Short mmCIF file of N, CA and C in Angstrom, two decimals:
data_model
loop_
_atom_site.label_atom_id
_atom_site.label_comp_id
_atom_site.label_asym_id
_atom_site.label_seq_id
_atom_site.Cartn_x
_atom_site.Cartn_y
_atom_site.Cartn_z
N MET A 1 74.96 156.55 213.02
CA MET A 1 75.56 155.41 214.26
C MET A 1 76.63 156.14 214.23
N PRO A 2 77.30 156.33 215.14
CA PRO A 2 78.41 157.40 215.23
C PRO A 2 79.68 156.30 214.88
N THR A 3 80.44 157.39 213.83
CA THR A 3 81.71 156.62 213.82
C THR A 3 82.79 156.94 214.49
N VAL A 4 83.54 154.90 214.73
CA VAL A 4 84.69 155.37 215.76
C VAL A 4 85.70 155.37 214.81
N LYS A 5 86.74 156.58 215.09
CA LYS A 5 88.22 156.60 214.81
C LYS A 5 89.25 155.51 215.52
N LYS A 6 89.69 155.08 214.29
CA LYS A 6 91.04 153.52 215.46
C LYS A 6 92.04 154.69 215.74
N LEU A 7 92.76 154.74 217.35
CA LEU A 7 94.27 155.15 217.63
C LEU A 7 94.95 154.31 216.50
N ILE A 8 96.16 155.29 215.92
CA ILE A 8 97.45 154.67 214.99
C ILE A 8 98.57 155.23 216.41
N VAL A 9 99.06 154.40 216.80
CA VAL A 9 99.67 154.72 217.42
C VAL A 9 100.89 154.16 217.45
N PRO A 10 102.22 155.16 216.80
CA PRO A 10 103.57 154.72 216.35
C PRO A 10 104.48 154.05 217.23
N SER A 11 105.28 154.04 216.78
CA SER A 11 105.99 152.55 216.79
C SER A 11 106.87 154.01 218.78
N SER A 12 107.48 153.78 219.46
CA SER A 12 108.22 153.73 220.19
C SER A 12 109.61 154.74 219.83
N GLU A 13 110.56 153.86 218.93
CA GLU A 13 111.50 153.88 218.10
C GLU A 13 111.10 155.58 217.33
N GLU A 14 110.13 155.48 216.66
CA GLU A 14 109.48 156.08 215.80
C GLU A 14 109.46 157.19 216.94
N VAL A 15 108.98 157.39 218.07
CA VAL A 15 108.69 158.80 218.59
C VAL A 15 109.38 159.77 219.02
N ARG A 16 110.63 158.37 219.80
CA ARG A 16 112.33 158.53 220.02
C ARG A 16 112.58 159.33 219.29
N SER A 17 112.80 158.55 217.89
CA SER A 17 113.46 159.60 217.06
C SER A 17 113.04 161.00 217.08
N GLU A 18 112.08 161.32 216.13
CA GLU A 18 111.53 162.31 216.56
C GLU A 18 111.40 163.31 217.32
N ALA A 19 111.65 162.94 218.60
CA ALA A 19 112.02 163.75 219.70
C ALA A 19 113.17 164.13 219.82
N VAL A 20 114.17 163.15 219.86
CA VAL A 20 115.42 163.89 219.66
C VAL A 20 115.31 164.29 218.46
N GLN A 21 115.47 164.12 217.21
CA GLN A 21 115.76 165.82 216.63
C GLN A 21 114.90 167.11 216.37
N THR A 22 113.52 167.03 216.90
CA THR A 22 113.13 167.99 217.49
C THR A 22 114.16 168.94 218.83
N LEU A 23 114.78 168.31 219.48
CA LEU A 23 115.15 168.41 220.95
C LEU A 23 116.01 169.38 219.96
N ILE A 24 116.97 168.44 219.29
CA ILE A 24 118.14 169.47 218.42
C ILE A 24 117.73 170.37 217.79
N LYS A 25 117.31 170.79 216.96
CA LYS A 25 116.23 171.58 215.80
C LYS A 25 116.50 172.54 217.02
N GLN A 26 115.85 172.65 218.36
CA GLN A 26 114.93 173.54 218.73
C GLN A 26 116.44 173.58 219.58
N MET A 27 117.06 173.23 220.11
CA MET A 27 117.84 173.49 221.41
C MET A 27 119.42 173.60 220.88
N GLY A 28 119.86 173.16 219.64
CA GLY A 28 121.03 172.57 219.36
C GLY A 28 121.71 171.38 220.09
N ILE A 29 122.45 170.83 219.57
CA ILE A 29 122.98 169.78 220.18
C ILE A 29 123.54 169.84 221.45
N THR A 30 124.23 170.95 222.17
CA THR A 30 124.44 170.60 222.72
C THR A 30 123.62 170.34 224.40
N LYS A 31 122.65 171.47 224.26
CA LYS A 31 121.54 171.08 224.88
C LYS A 31 120.68 170.18 225.08
N ALA A 32 120.43 170.07 223.76
CA ALA A 32 120.03 168.57 223.48
C ALA A 32 120.51 167.15 224.46
N ALA A 33 122.35 167.01 224.01
CA ALA A 33 122.43 165.95 224.58
C ALA A 33 122.30 165.96 226.12
N ILE A 34 122.55 167.41 226.37
CA ILE A 34 121.96 167.48 227.69
C ILE A 34 121.01 166.72 228.47
N PHE A 35 120.14 167.42 228.00
CA PHE A 35 118.41 166.61 228.26
C PHE A 35 118.34 165.46 228.33
N ILE A 36 119.11 164.87 227.73
CA ILE A 36 118.67 163.43 226.55
C ILE A 36 119.33 162.68 228.10
N ARG A 37 121.11 162.96 228.13
CA ARG A 37 121.71 161.96 228.91
C ARG A 37 120.43 162.06 230.49
N GLU A 38 119.97 163.47 230.84
CA GLU A 38 119.44 163.82 231.93
C GLU A 38 117.65 163.00 232.12
N ASN A 39 117.24 162.67 231.01
CA ASN A 39 115.78 162.40 231.04
C ASN A 39 115.27 161.25 230.57
N MET A 40 116.53 161.02 229.21
CA MET A 40 115.83 159.90 228.13
C MET A 40 117.07 158.51 228.48
N ALA A 41 118.05 158.21 229.00
CA ALA A 41 118.49 157.30 229.47
C ALA A 41 118.35 156.81 230.44
N HIS A 42 117.01 156.73 231.29
CA HIS A 42 116.52 156.01 232.04
C HIS A 42 116.11 154.52 232.23
N LYS A 43 116.41 153.55 232.26
CA LYS A 43 115.46 152.24 231.98
C LYS A 43 114.76 151.50 232.80
N GLU A 44 113.37 152.95 232.85
CA GLU A 44 112.50 152.37 234.06
C GLU A 44 111.46 151.17 233.11
N ASP A 45 111.19 150.34 233.36
CA ASP A 45 110.47 149.25 232.76
C ASP A 45 108.86 150.25 232.81
N TYR A 46 108.36 150.33 231.41
CA TYR A 46 107.75 151.60 231.25
C TYR A 46 106.54 150.47 231.09
N LEU A 47 106.22 149.32 230.77
CA LEU A 47 104.89 148.65 231.21
C LEU A 47 104.52 148.71 232.68
N LYS A 48 105.63 148.51 233.62
CA LYS A 48 104.91 148.40 234.95
C LYS A 48 104.41 149.67 235.42
N ILE A 49 105.22 151.05 234.85
CA ILE A 49 104.73 152.09 235.64
C ILE A 49 103.56 152.12 234.13
N LYS A 50 103.74 151.90 233.97
CA LYS A 50 102.04 152.35 232.75
C LYS A 50 101.43 151.44 233.44
N SER A 51 101.25 150.64 233.89
CA SER A 51 100.62 149.45 234.72
C SER A 51 99.73 150.38 236.45
N GLU A 52 101.07 150.74 236.68
CA GLU A 52 100.86 151.84 238.19
C GLU A 52 99.80 152.98 237.81
N LEU A 53 100.33 153.52 236.25
CA LEU A 53 99.55 155.12 236.15
C LEU A 53 98.49 154.85 235.82
N PHE A 54 97.64 153.49 234.51
CA PHE A 54 96.44 154.14 233.99
C PHE A 54 95.90 152.68 234.43
N GLY A 55 96.30 151.92 235.01
CA GLY A 55 96.10 150.50 235.71
C GLY A 55 95.06 150.12 233.95
N GLN A 56 94.13 149.61 233.78
CA GLN A 56 93.37 149.29 232.98
C GLN A 56 92.37 149.66 231.99
N LYS A 57 93.08 151.20 232.22
CA LYS A 57 91.94 151.78 231.36
C LYS A 57 92.52 151.94 229.82
N SER A 58 91.83 151.93 229.36
CA SER A 58 92.18 151.64 227.25
C SER A 58 92.57 153.58 226.76
N ALA A 59 93.42 153.52 225.53
CA ALA A 59 93.45 154.90 225.47
C ALA A 59 92.36 155.48 224.77
N THR A 60 91.65 155.41 224.47
CA THR A 60 90.23 156.24 224.14
C THR A 60 89.88 156.35 226.24
N GLN A 61 89.40 155.73 227.03
CA GLN A 61 89.25 156.37 228.50
C GLN A 61 90.22 157.38 228.43
N LEU A 62 91.93 156.92 228.22
CA LEU A 62 92.78 158.51 228.83
C LEU A 62 92.25 159.43 227.91
N TYR A 63 91.94 158.81 226.42
CA TYR A 63 91.90 160.59 225.29
C TYR A 63 90.89 161.30 226.32
N GLU A 64 89.54 160.74 226.97
CA GLU A 64 88.64 161.22 226.99
C GLU A 64 89.02 162.04 228.82
N GLU A 65 89.12 161.67 229.52
CA GLU A 65 90.27 161.98 230.70
C GLU A 65 91.13 163.38 230.71
N ILE A 66 91.66 163.85 229.13
CA ILE A 66 92.79 164.64 229.10
C ILE A 66 91.55 165.49 228.16
N LYS A 67 90.25 165.04 227.67
CA LYS A 67 90.01 166.33 226.51
C LYS A 67 88.98 166.75 227.78
N LYS A 68 88.77 165.94 228.53
CA LYS A 68 87.93 167.34 230.16
C LYS A 68 88.96 167.95 230.79
N ARG A 69 90.06 167.87 230.92
CA ARG A 69 91.32 168.48 231.15
C ARG A 69 91.34 169.58 230.60
#
């Protein structure tokens, strides 16, 4: 019987924090601030966008599609 792996999804805050730290480390504070202002400060409704982009597909289904590419 195949083993099923659990997908652990980190919190949005954890991902955001790690992304900002990585940007600052790799680009410096000034370039990171410009990037954040231009790309991360938008207030889109992620759940609406997610629904439009992925429909009812599960994370597993999306992962399998990504692996195929």
